[in-house]
Amino acid sequence: MNILDKIIADKRKEVALKKSLLPASQWEQSVLFERETYSLAKALKQSDSGIIAEHKRRSPSKGTINQHTNVAQMAQGYLKAGASGMSVLTDLKYFGGSLEDLLLARASVELPLLRKEFIIDEYQILEAKAHGADVILLIAAVMTREEIKMLSELAKSLYLEVLLEVHNEEELQKSIMPSLDMLGVNNRNLKTFEVSLQTSKSLSEMIPDAFVKVSESGISNVGAIKELREFGYQGFLIGENFMKTDNPGKSAEEFINKLKT
Ligand SMILES: O=C(O)c1ccccc1NCC(=O)[C@H](O)[C@H](O)COP(=O)(O)O
């Protein structure tokens, strides 16, 4: 079994257990459920950075990246740096994240927040809204077109935006539908961990202009962003490059300042 299949199999068990313990209806009572959300798509179109800076303690491909994080400080650092949004990993087993991380980020900044999670069930979308997310991620590799439609339409009905992630043409073709806001191309093959920015470049012309294009993973220098912009990308999801430093906020600030020159 490849790592993505393993993550999804574990996620199904985790969600089934949560559903048996805590009904989804409780999330609708959260004070955060009725709030206005921030648009990441708009921020990416309007900002001059386009950076979505990630909070990620560890990953299957890199192991431990940074165990000594202060989510609130990091969120404020990313905001000060000029990031267009923040991505918060909420999976515990493989990434060391939690819904508390998302709540802390929400309490700290008014930036658009992406819940970076392996979403396979409506329950996780209600949970995302109740914990401060503005955007959810759907991964085409692990769902059918019907599931993408059902989950993205639910998210939109809750005023959450949807970032749909693909890694190849087949995933892209099966996924295009009006209930998506952003199309993300993951440069990392989640089954083999191979990373190539060429994946974003090759798929770019197949993404309809109606969607904001986001390039994800393996971005470690300003030159890469300048190249990807030539292919129409307006969003750039960066995790490890910031998280591996002692001060991710400051490292994002230096990166974004360099981007402006
Ligand atoms: O990062 C991994 O090892 C990974 C493995 C399996 C599924 C997902 C994985 N990563 C999630 C991401 O998409 C990245 O955290 C995100 O795009 C940022 O990537 P990077 O800048 O390379 O840290």
PDB file of C-alpha atoms and ligand atoms in Angstrom:
ATOM      1  CA  MET A   1       0.000   0.000   0.000  1.00  0.00           C
ATOM      2  CA  ASN A   2       1.441   3.444  -0.887  1.00  0.00           C
ATOM      3  CA  ILE A   3       1.604   6.188   1.764  1.00  0.00           C
ATOM      4  CA  LEU A   4      -1.380   8.127   0.412  1.00  0.00           C
ATOM      5  CA  ASP A   5      -3.604   5.036   0.553  1.00  0.00           C
ATOM      6  CA  LYS A   6      -2.363   4.386   4.097  1.00  0.00           C
ATOM      7  CA  ILE A   7      -3.104   7.971   5.195  1.00  0.00           C
ATOM      8  CA  ILE A   8      -6.613   7.729   3.721  1.00  0.00           C
ATOM      9  CA  ALA A   9      -7.297   4.326   5.316  1.00  0.00           C
ATOM     10  CA  ASP A  10      -6.268   5.751   8.712  1.00  0.00           C
ATOM     11  CA  LYS A  11      -8.314   8.900   8.085  1.00  0.00           C
ATOM     12  CA  ARG A  12     -11.451   6.835   7.414  1.00  0.00           C
ATOM     13  CA  LYS A  13     -11.023   5.106  10.797  1.00  0.00           C
ATOM     14  CA  GLU A  14     -10.329   8.422  12.558  1.00  0.00           C
ATOM     15  CA  VAL A  15     -13.397  10.114  11.077  1.00  0.00           C
ATOM     16  CA  ALA A  16     -15.652   7.115  11.823  1.00  0.00           C
ATOM     17  CA  LEU A  17     -14.507   7.195  15.464  1.00  0.00           C
ATOM     18  CA  LYS A  18     -15.032  10.958  15.757  1.00  0.00           C
ATOM     19  CA  LYS A  19     -18.505  10.656  14.235  1.00  0.00           C
ATOM     20  CA  SER A  20     -19.431   8.018  16.797  1.00  0.00           C
ATOM     21  CA  LEU A  21     -18.207  10.230  19.662  1.00  0.00           C
ATOM     22  CA  LEU A  22     -19.195  13.742  18.590  1.00  0.00           C
ATOM     23  CA  PRO A  23     -22.200  14.383  16.310  1.00  0.00           C
ATOM     24  CA  ALA A  24     -21.574  16.740  13.374  1.00  0.00           C
ATOM     25  CA  SER A  25     -24.467  18.904  14.605  1.00  0.00           C
ATOM     26  CA  GLN A  26     -22.322  20.091  17.544  1.00  0.00           C
ATOM     27  CA  TRP A  27     -20.013  21.910  15.131  1.00  0.00           C
ATOM     28  CA  GLU A  28     -22.916  24.006  13.899  1.00  0.00           C
ATOM     29  CA  GLN A  29     -23.188  25.412  17.445  1.00  0.00           C
ATOM     30  CA  SER A  30     -19.621  26.760  17.369  1.00  0.00           C
ATOM     31  CA  VAL A  31     -19.305  30.548  17.620  1.00  0.00           C
ATOM     32  CA  LEU A  32     -17.037  30.367  14.585  1.00  0.00           C
ATOM     33  CA  PHE A  33     -19.671  28.679  12.437  1.00  0.00           C
ATOM     34  CA  GLU A  34     -21.616  31.801  11.524  1.00  0.00           C
ATOM     35  CA  ARG A  35     -18.652  34.151  10.968  1.00  0.00           C
ATOM     36  CA  GLU A  36     -17.764  35.790   7.666  1.00  0.00           C
ATOM     37  CA  THR A  37     -14.956  34.021   5.871  1.00  0.00           C
ATOM     38  CA  TYR A  38     -11.905  35.513   4.129  1.00  0.00           C
ATOM     39  CA  SER A  39     -11.433  34.783   0.440  1.00  0.00           C
ATOM     40  CA  LEU A  40      -8.093  33.217  -0.436  1.00  0.00           C
ATOM     41  CA  ALA A  41      -8.870  33.330  -4.168  1.00  0.00           C
ATOM     42  CA  LYS A  42      -9.390  37.088  -3.966  1.00  0.00           C
ATOM     43  CA  ALA A  43      -6.259  37.578  -1.853  1.00  0.00           C
ATOM     44  CA  LEU A  44      -4.171  35.627  -4.378  1.00  0.00           C
ATOM     45  CA  LYS A  45      -5.526  37.677  -7.286  1.00  0.00           C
ATOM     46  CA  GLN A  46      -4.957  40.986  -5.510  1.00  0.00           C
ATOM     47  CA  SER A  47      -1.702  40.473  -3.617  1.00  0.00           C
ATOM     48  CA  ASP A  48       1.746  40.882  -5.033  1.00  0.00           C
ATOM     49  CA  SER A  49       3.151  37.847  -3.165  1.00  0.00           C
ATOM     50  CA  GLY A  50       0.667  35.026  -3.758  1.00  0.00           C
ATOM     51  CA  ILE A  51       2.382  33.048  -1.019  1.00  0.00           C
ATOM     52  CA  ILE A  52       0.347  30.596   1.040  1.00  0.00           C
ATOM     53  CA  ALA A  53       2.680  29.918   3.948  1.00  0.00           C
ATOM     54  CA  GLU A  54       2.236  26.598   5.708  1.00  0.00           C
ATOM     55  CA  HIS A  55       2.437  25.396   9.298  1.00  0.00           C
ATOM     56  CA  LYS A  56       3.731  21.798   9.206  1.00  0.00           C
ATOM     57  CA  ARG A  57       5.704  20.098  11.991  1.00  0.00           C
ATOM     58  CA  ARG A  58       6.563  16.927  10.122  1.00  0.00           C
ATOM     59  CA  SER A  59       5.714  15.045   6.945  1.00  0.00           C
ATOM     60  CA  PRO A  60       5.940  11.514   5.579  1.00  0.00           C
ATOM     61  CA  SER A  61       8.560  12.587   3.024  1.00  0.00           C
ATOM     62  CA  LYS A  62      10.775  14.683   5.320  1.00  0.00           C
ATOM     63  CA  GLY A  63      10.168  13.328   8.838  1.00  0.00           C
ATOM     64  CA  THR A  64      10.496  15.957  11.568  1.00  0.00           C
ATOM     65  CA  ILE A  65      10.767  19.477  10.165  1.00  0.00           C
ATOM     66  CA  ASN A  66      10.160  21.695  13.209  1.00  0.00           C
ATOM     67  CA  GLN A  67       8.840  20.497  16.583  1.00  0.00           C
ATOM     68  CA  HIS A  68       9.257  23.826  18.359  1.00  0.00           C
ATOM     69  CA  THR A  69       6.532  25.871  16.777  1.00  0.00           C
ATOM     70  CA  ASN A  70       4.332  28.557  18.231  1.00  0.00           C
ATOM     71  CA  VAL A  71       1.365  28.644  15.865  1.00  0.00           C
ATOM     72  CA  ALA A  72       0.104  32.051  16.977  1.00  0.00           C
ATOM     73  CA  GLN A  73       3.509  33.692  16.584  1.00  0.00           C
ATOM     74  CA  MET A  74       4.034  31.993  13.267  1.00  0.00           C
ATOM     75  CA  ALA A  75       0.641  33.143  11.943  1.00  0.00           C
ATOM     76  CA  GLN A  76       1.475  36.709  12.965  1.00  0.00           C
ATOM     77  CA  GLY A  77       4.899  36.353  11.358  1.00  0.00           C
ATOM     78  CA  TYR A  78       3.351  35.146   8.102  1.00  0.00           C
ATOM     79  CA  LEU A  79       0.870  38.034   8.153  1.00  0.00           C
ATOM     80  CA  LYS A  80       3.657  40.568   8.768  1.00  0.00           C
ATOM     81  CA  ALA A  81       5.692  38.951   5.989  1.00  0.00           C
ATOM     82  CA  GLY A  82       2.953  39.722   3.480  1.00  0.00           C
ATOM     83  CA  ALA A  83       1.681  36.173   2.876  1.00  0.00           C
ATOM     84  CA  SER A  84      -1.679  36.018   1.076  1.00  0.00           C
ATOM     85  CA  GLY A  85      -2.878  33.147   3.232  1.00  0.00           C
ATOM     86  CA  MET A  86      -1.816  30.442   5.653  1.00  0.00           C
ATOM     87  CA  SER A  87      -2.146  26.690   5.365  1.00  0.00           C
ATOM     88  CA  VAL A  88      -2.483  24.737   8.616  1.00  0.00           C
ATOM     89  CA  LEU A  89      -1.956  20.973   8.669  1.00  0.00           C
ATOM     90  CA  THR A  90      -4.514  19.419  11.013  1.00  0.00           C
ATOM     91  CA  ASP A  91      -3.576  15.738  10.642  1.00  0.00           C
ATOM     92  CA  LEU A  92      -1.857  14.476  13.792  1.00  0.00           C
ATOM     93  CA  LYS A  93      -0.518  11.043  12.876  1.00  0.00           C
ATOM     94  CA  TYR A  94       1.516  11.944   9.793  1.00  0.00           C
ATOM     95  CA  PHE A  95       2.022  15.717  10.114  1.00  0.00           C
ATOM     96  CA  GLY A  96       1.887  16.456  13.864  1.00  0.00           C
ATOM     97  CA  GLY A  97      -0.941  18.951  13.365  1.00  0.00           C
ATOM     98  CA  SER A  98      -4.292  19.474  15.079  1.00  0.00           C
ATOM     99  CA  LEU A  99      -7.549  21.385  14.952  1.00  0.00           C
ATOM    100  CA  GLU A 100      -6.204  23.380  17.914  1.00  0.00           C
ATOM    101  CA  ASP A 101      -3.454  24.668  15.614  1.00  0.00           C
ATOM    102  CA  LEU A 102      -6.142  25.914  13.247  1.00  0.00           C
ATOM    103  CA  LEU A 103      -8.059  27.557  16.113  1.00  0.00           C
ATOM    104  CA  LEU A 104      -4.894  29.267  17.369  1.00  0.00           C
ATOM    105  CA  ALA A 105      -4.128  30.590  13.897  1.00  0.00           C
ATOM    106  CA  ARG A 106      -7.721  31.841  13.572  1.00  0.00           C
ATOM    107  CA  ALA A 107      -7.507  33.602  16.911  1.00  0.00           C
ATOM    108  CA  SER A 108      -4.255  35.293  15.868  1.00  0.00           C
ATOM    109  CA  VAL A 109      -4.744  36.633  12.341  1.00  0.00           C
ATOM    110  CA  GLU A 110      -7.309  37.800   9.823  1.00  0.00           C
ATOM    111  CA  LEU A 111      -5.578  35.991   6.970  1.00  0.00           C
ATOM    112  CA  PRO A 112      -7.431  33.463   4.811  1.00  0.00           C
ATOM    113  CA  LEU A 113      -6.774  30.050   6.424  1.00  0.00           C
ATOM    114  CA  LEU A 114      -6.648  26.751   4.552  1.00  0.00           C
ATOM    115  CA  ARG A 115      -7.421  23.600   6.520  1.00  0.00           C
ATOM    116  CA  LYS A 116      -4.756  21.268   5.086  1.00  0.00           C
ATOM    117  CA  GLU A 117      -6.303  17.881   5.683  1.00  0.00           C
ATOM    118  CA  PHE A 118      -7.217  14.648   3.943  1.00  0.00           C
ATOM    119  CA  ILE A 119     -10.928  15.321   3.585  1.00  0.00           C
ATOM    120  CA  ILE A 120     -13.076  12.320   2.780  1.00  0.00           C
ATOM    121  CA  ASP A 121     -16.314  13.125   4.617  1.00  0.00           C
ATOM    122  CA  GLU A 122     -18.801  15.996   5.097  1.00  0.00           C
ATOM    123  CA  TYR A 123     -18.065  15.849   8.829  1.00  0.00           C
ATOM    124  CA  GLN A 124     -14.557  17.270   8.310  1.00  0.00           C
ATOM    125  CA  ILE A 125     -15.969  20.240   6.390  1.00  0.00           C
ATOM    126  CA  LEU A 126     -18.296  21.216   9.260  1.00  0.00           C
ATOM    127  CA  GLU A 127     -15.360  20.731  11.632  1.00  0.00           C
ATOM    128  CA  ALA A 128     -13.178  22.969   9.431  1.00  0.00           C
ATOM    129  CA  LYS A 129     -15.717  25.800   9.516  1.00  0.00           C
ATOM    130  CA  ALA A 130     -16.141  25.467  13.280  1.00  0.00           C
ATOM    131  CA  HIS A 131     -12.389  25.725  13.829  1.00  0.00           C
ATOM    132  CA  GLY A 132     -11.821  28.855  11.782  1.00  0.00           C
ATOM    133  CA  ALA A 133     -10.994  27.667   8.269  1.00  0.00           C
ATOM    134  CA  ASP A 134     -11.855  29.751   5.214  1.00  0.00           C
ATOM    135  CA  VAL A 135     -10.762  27.191   2.640  1.00  0.00           C
ATOM    136  CA  ILE A 136     -10.756  23.410   2.432  1.00  0.00           C
ATOM    137  CA  LEU A 137      -8.500  21.158   0.384  1.00  0.00           C
ATOM    138  CA  LEU A 138      -9.871  18.298  -1.712  1.00  0.00           C
ATOM    139  CA  ILE A 139      -7.386  15.833  -3.225  1.00  0.00           C
ATOM    140  CA  ALA A 140      -8.547  14.473  -6.586  1.00  0.00           C
ATOM    141  CA  ALA A 141      -6.314  11.392  -6.297  1.00  0.00           C
ATOM    142  CA  VAL A 142      -8.444   9.976  -3.492  1.00  0.00           C
ATOM    143  CA  MET A 143     -11.977  10.742  -4.652  1.00  0.00           C
ATOM    144  CA  THR A 144     -14.459  10.257  -7.461  1.00  0.00           C
ATOM    145  CA  ARG A 145     -15.965  13.137  -9.446  1.00  0.00           C
ATOM    146  CA  GLU A 146     -19.250  12.619  -7.566  1.00  0.00           C
ATOM    147  CA  GLU A 147     -17.485  12.902  -4.198  1.00  0.00           C
ATOM    148  CA  ILE A 148     -15.661  16.059  -5.318  1.00  0.00           C
ATOM    149  CA  LYS A 149     -19.003  17.551  -6.397  1.00  0.00           C
ATOM    150  CA  MET A 150     -20.810  16.639  -3.198  1.00  0.00           C
ATOM    151  CA  LEU A 151     -18.041  17.844  -0.852  1.00  0.00           C
ATOM    152  CA  SER A 152     -17.258  21.030  -2.775  1.00  0.00           C
ATOM    153  CA  GLU A 153     -20.937  21.981  -2.978  1.00  0.00           C
ATOM    154  CA  LEU A 154     -21.290  21.459   0.768  1.00  0.00           C
ATOM    155  CA  ALA A 155     -18.237  23.670   1.387  1.00  0.00           C
ATOM    156  CA  LYS A 156     -19.603  26.417  -0.858  1.00  0.00           C
ATOM    157  CA  SER A 157     -22.968  26.286   0.935  1.00  0.00           C
ATOM    158  CA  LEU A 158     -21.030  27.107   4.137  1.00  0.00           C
ATOM    159  CA  TYR A 159     -19.164  29.988   2.412  1.00  0.00           C
ATOM    160  CA  LEU A 160     -15.900  28.072   2.442  1.00  0.00           C
ATOM    161  CA  GLU A 161     -13.689  28.167  -0.628  1.00  0.00           C
ATOM    162  CA  VAL A 162     -12.371  25.010  -2.248  1.00  0.00           C
ATOM    163  CA  LEU A 163      -8.812  24.301  -3.367  1.00  0.00           C
ATOM    164  CA  LEU A 164      -8.852  21.167  -5.503  1.00  0.00           C
ATOM    165  CA  GLU A 165      -5.476  19.454  -5.767  1.00  0.00           C
ATOM    166  CA  VAL A 166      -4.342  17.424  -8.767  1.00  0.00           C
ATOM    167  CA  HIS A 167      -1.098  15.821  -9.853  1.00  0.00           C
ATOM    168  CA  ASN A 168      -1.823  14.688 -13.416  1.00  0.00           C
ATOM    169  CA  GLU A 169      -4.077  15.311 -16.401  1.00  0.00           C
ATOM    170  CA  GLU A 170      -6.537  12.538 -15.597  1.00  0.00           C
ATOM    171  CA  GLU A 171      -7.169  13.937 -12.105  1.00  0.00           C
ATOM    172  CA  LEU A 172      -7.578  17.410 -13.579  1.00  0.00           C
ATOM    173  CA  GLN A 173     -10.024  16.377 -16.316  1.00  0.00           C
ATOM    174  CA  LYS A 174     -12.265  14.444 -13.933  1.00  0.00           C
ATOM    175  CA  SER A 175     -12.405  17.322 -11.443  1.00  0.00           C
ATOM    176  CA  ILE A 176     -13.239  20.498 -13.301  1.00  0.00           C
ATOM    177  CA  MET A 177     -16.580  21.850 -12.067  1.00  0.00           C
ATOM    178  CA  PRO A 178     -18.026  25.235 -11.056  1.00  0.00           C
ATOM    179  CA  SER A 179     -18.017  24.547  -7.298  1.00  0.00           C
ATOM    180  CA  LEU A 180     -14.206  24.867  -7.147  1.00  0.00           C
ATOM    181  CA  ASP A 181     -12.381  28.150  -6.582  1.00  0.00           C
ATOM    182  CA  MET A 182      -8.724  27.255  -6.959  1.00  0.00           C
ATOM    183  CA  LEU A 183      -6.949  24.497  -8.851  1.00  0.00           C
ATOM    184  CA  GLY A 184      -3.772  23.370  -7.104  1.00  0.00           C
ATOM    185  CA  VAL A 185      -1.114  21.370  -8.876  1.00  0.00           C
ATOM    186  CA  ASN A 186       0.952  19.382  -6.398  1.00  0.00           C
ATOM    187  CA  ASN A 187       4.521  19.131  -7.634  1.00  0.00           C
ATOM    188  CA  ARG A 188       5.013  16.245  -5.200  1.00  0.00           C
ATOM    189  CA  ASN A 189       3.807  12.827  -6.236  1.00  0.00           C
ATOM    190  CA  LEU A 190       2.116  11.801  -2.987  1.00  0.00           C
ATOM    191  CA  LYS A 191       2.691   8.130  -3.742  1.00  0.00           C
ATOM    192  CA  THR A 192       6.439   8.268  -4.477  1.00  0.00           C
ATOM    193  CA  PHE A 193       7.408  11.699  -2.992  1.00  0.00           C
ATOM    194  CA  GLU A 194       9.177  12.646  -6.213  1.00  0.00           C
ATOM    195  CA  VAL A 195       9.047  16.454  -6.678  1.00  0.00           C
ATOM    196  CA  SER A 196       9.182  18.346  -9.970  1.00  0.00           C
ATOM    197  CA  LEU A 197       8.015  21.890 -10.759  1.00  0.00           C
ATOM    198  CA  GLN A 198       7.592  20.639 -14.313  1.00  0.00           C
ATOM    199  CA  THR A 199       4.279  19.105 -13.156  1.00  0.00           C
ATOM    200  CA  SER A 200       2.837  22.610 -12.581  1.00  0.00           C
ATOM    201  CA  LYS A 201       4.256  23.870 -15.857  1.00  0.00           C
ATOM    202  CA  SER A 202       2.876  20.957 -17.918  1.00  0.00           C
ATOM    203  CA  LEU A 203      -0.649  21.079 -16.471  1.00  0.00           C
ATOM    204  CA  SER A 204      -1.002  24.868 -16.479  1.00  0.00           C
ATOM    205  CA  GLU A 205      -2.497  25.256 -19.950  1.00  0.00           C
ATOM    206  CA  MET A 206      -5.184  22.641 -19.234  1.00  0.00           C
ATOM    207  CA  ILE A 207      -6.550  24.629 -16.272  1.00  0.00           C
ATOM    208  CA  PRO A 208      -9.435  26.880 -17.339  1.00  0.00           C
ATOM    209  CA  ASP A 209      -8.940  30.597 -16.625  1.00  0.00           C
ATOM    210  CA  ALA A 210     -11.984  30.633 -14.350  1.00  0.00           C
ATOM    211  CA  PHE A 211      -9.884  29.058 -11.598  1.00  0.00           C
ATOM    212  CA  VAL A 212      -7.025  30.626  -9.670  1.00  0.00           C
ATOM    213  CA  LYS A 213      -3.973  28.448 -10.297  1.00  0.00           C
ATOM    214  CA  VAL A 214      -1.909  27.384  -7.297  1.00  0.00           C
ATOM    215  CA  SER A 215       1.422  25.569  -7.450  1.00  0.00           C
ATOM    216  CA  GLU A 216       2.098  23.392  -4.401  1.00  0.00           C
ATOM    217  CA  SER A 217       5.197  21.783  -2.856  1.00  0.00           C
ATOM    218  CA  GLY A 218       8.915  21.818  -3.488  1.00  0.00           C
ATOM    219  CA  ILE A 219       9.151  25.597  -3.941  1.00  0.00           C
ATOM    220  CA  SER A 220      12.371  26.795  -2.322  1.00  0.00           C
ATOM    221  CA  ASN A 221      13.472  29.896  -4.184  1.00  0.00           C
ATOM    222  CA  VAL A 222      12.170  33.117  -5.656  1.00  0.00           C
ATOM    223  CA  GLY A 223      13.320  32.121  -9.150  1.00  0.00           C
ATOM    224  CA  ALA A 224      10.849  29.216  -9.140  1.00  0.00           C
ATOM    225  CA  ILE A 225       7.976  31.598  -8.412  1.00  0.00           C
ATOM    226  CA  LYS A 226       8.998  33.972 -11.169  1.00  0.00           C
ATOM    227  CA  GLU A 227       9.052  31.006 -13.599  1.00  0.00           C
ATOM    228  CA  LEU A 228       5.693  29.652 -12.402  1.00  0.00           C
ATOM    229  CA  ARG A 229       4.073  33.073 -12.798  1.00  0.00           C
ATOM    230  CA  GLU A 230       4.931  32.863 -16.505  1.00  0.00           C
ATOM    231  CA  PHE A 231       2.645  29.802 -16.610  1.00  0.00           C
ATOM    232  CA  GLY A 232      -0.254  31.719 -15.049  1.00  0.00           C
ATOM    233  CA  TYR A 233       0.168  30.682 -11.405  1.00  0.00           C
ATOM    234  CA  GLN A 234      -1.022  33.223  -8.837  1.00  0.00           C
ATOM    235  CA  GLY A 235      -0.715  31.098  -5.685  1.00  0.00           C
ATOM    236  CA  PHE A 236       2.337  29.298  -4.281  1.00  0.00           C
ATOM    237  CA  LEU A 237       2.017  26.927  -1.334  1.00  0.00           C
ATOM    238  CA  ILE A 238       5.262  26.774   0.622  1.00  0.00           C
ATOM    239  CA  GLY A 239       5.837  24.626   3.698  1.00  0.00           C
ATOM    240  CA  GLU A 240       9.220  23.091   4.372  1.00  0.00           C
ATOM    241  CA  ASN A 241      11.289  25.991   3.036  1.00  0.00           C
ATOM    242  CA  PHE A 242       9.937  28.231   5.833  1.00  0.00           C
ATOM    243  CA  MET A 243       9.287  25.594   8.503  1.00  0.00           C
ATOM    244  CA  LYS A 244      12.810  24.191   8.521  1.00  0.00           C
ATOM    245  CA  THR A 245      14.197  27.524   9.774  1.00  0.00           C
ATOM    246  CA  ASP A 246      14.300  28.778  13.386  1.00  0.00           C
ATOM    247  CA  ASN A 247      11.955  31.623  12.517  1.00  0.00           C
ATOM    248  CA  PRO A 248       9.510  30.702   9.722  1.00  0.00           C
ATOM    249  CA  GLY A 249       7.805  34.120   9.817  1.00  0.00           C
ATOM    250  CA  LYS A 250      11.082  35.954   9.332  1.00  0.00           C
ATOM    251  CA  SER A 251      12.149  33.526   6.629  1.00  0.00           C
ATOM    252  CA  ALA A 252       8.833  34.128   4.795  1.00  0.00           C
ATOM    253  CA  GLU A 253       9.391  37.885   5.139  1.00  0.00           C
ATOM    254  CA  GLU A 254      12.876  37.692   3.610  1.00  0.00           C
ATOM    255  CA  PHE A 255      11.545  35.476   0.811  1.00  0.00           C
ATOM    256  CA  ILE A 256       8.645  37.828   0.004  1.00  0.00           C
ATOM    257  CA  ASN A 257      10.900  40.909   0.125  1.00  0.00           C
ATOM    258  CA  LYS A 258      13.241  39.224  -2.355  1.00  0.00           C
ATOM    259  CA  LEU A 259      10.242  38.423  -4.564  1.00  0.00           C
ATOM    260  CA  LYS A 260       9.393  42.112  -4.776  1.00  0.00           C
ATOM    261  CA  THR A 261      12.844  43.104  -6.092  1.00  0.00           C
TER     262      THR A 261
HETATM  263  O1  LIG B   1       4.787  16.499   2.352  1.00  0.00           O
HETATM  264  C1  LIG B   1       4.614  15.263   2.327  1.00  0.00           C
HETATM  265  O2  LIG B   1       5.508  14.440   2.575  1.00  0.00           O
HETATM  266  C2  LIG B   1       3.265  14.698   1.996  1.00  0.00           C
HETATM  267  C3  LIG B   1       3.101  13.329   1.914  1.00  0.00           C
HETATM  268  C4  LIG B   1       1.849  12.777   1.638  1.00  0.00           C
HETATM  269  C5  LIG B   1       0.762  13.601   1.452  1.00  0.00           C
HETATM  270  C6  LIG B   1       0.919  14.990   1.534  1.00  0.00           C
HETATM  271  C7  LIG B   1       2.154  15.534   1.806  1.00  0.00           C
HETATM  272  N1  LIG B   1       2.347  16.899   1.919  1.00  0.00           N
HETATM  273  C8  LIG B   1       1.313  17.855   1.927  1.00  0.00           C
HETATM  274  C9  LIG B   1       1.608  18.971   1.045  1.00  0.00           C
HETATM  275  O3  LIG B   1       0.967  19.059   0.038  1.00  0.00           O
HETATM  276  C10 LIG B   1       2.707  19.946   1.392  1.00  0.00           C
HETATM  277  O4  LIG B   1       2.759  20.088   2.779  1.00  0.00           O
HETATM  278  C11 LIG B   1       2.566  21.340   0.801  1.00  0.00           C
HETATM  279  O5  LIG B   1       2.261  21.325  -0.550  1.00  0.00           O
HETATM  280  C12 LIG B   1       3.881  22.127   1.024  1.00  0.00           C
HETATM  281  O6  LIG B   1       4.952  21.424   0.456  1.00  0.00           O
HETATM  282  P1  LIG B   1       6.474  21.812   0.770  1.00  0.00           P
HETATM  283  O7  LIG B   1       6.651  23.262   0.470  1.00  0.00           O
HETATM  284  O8  LIG B   1       7.282  20.951  -0.129  1.00  0.00           O
HETATM  285  O9  LIG B   1       6.700  21.535   2.217  1.00  0.00           O
END
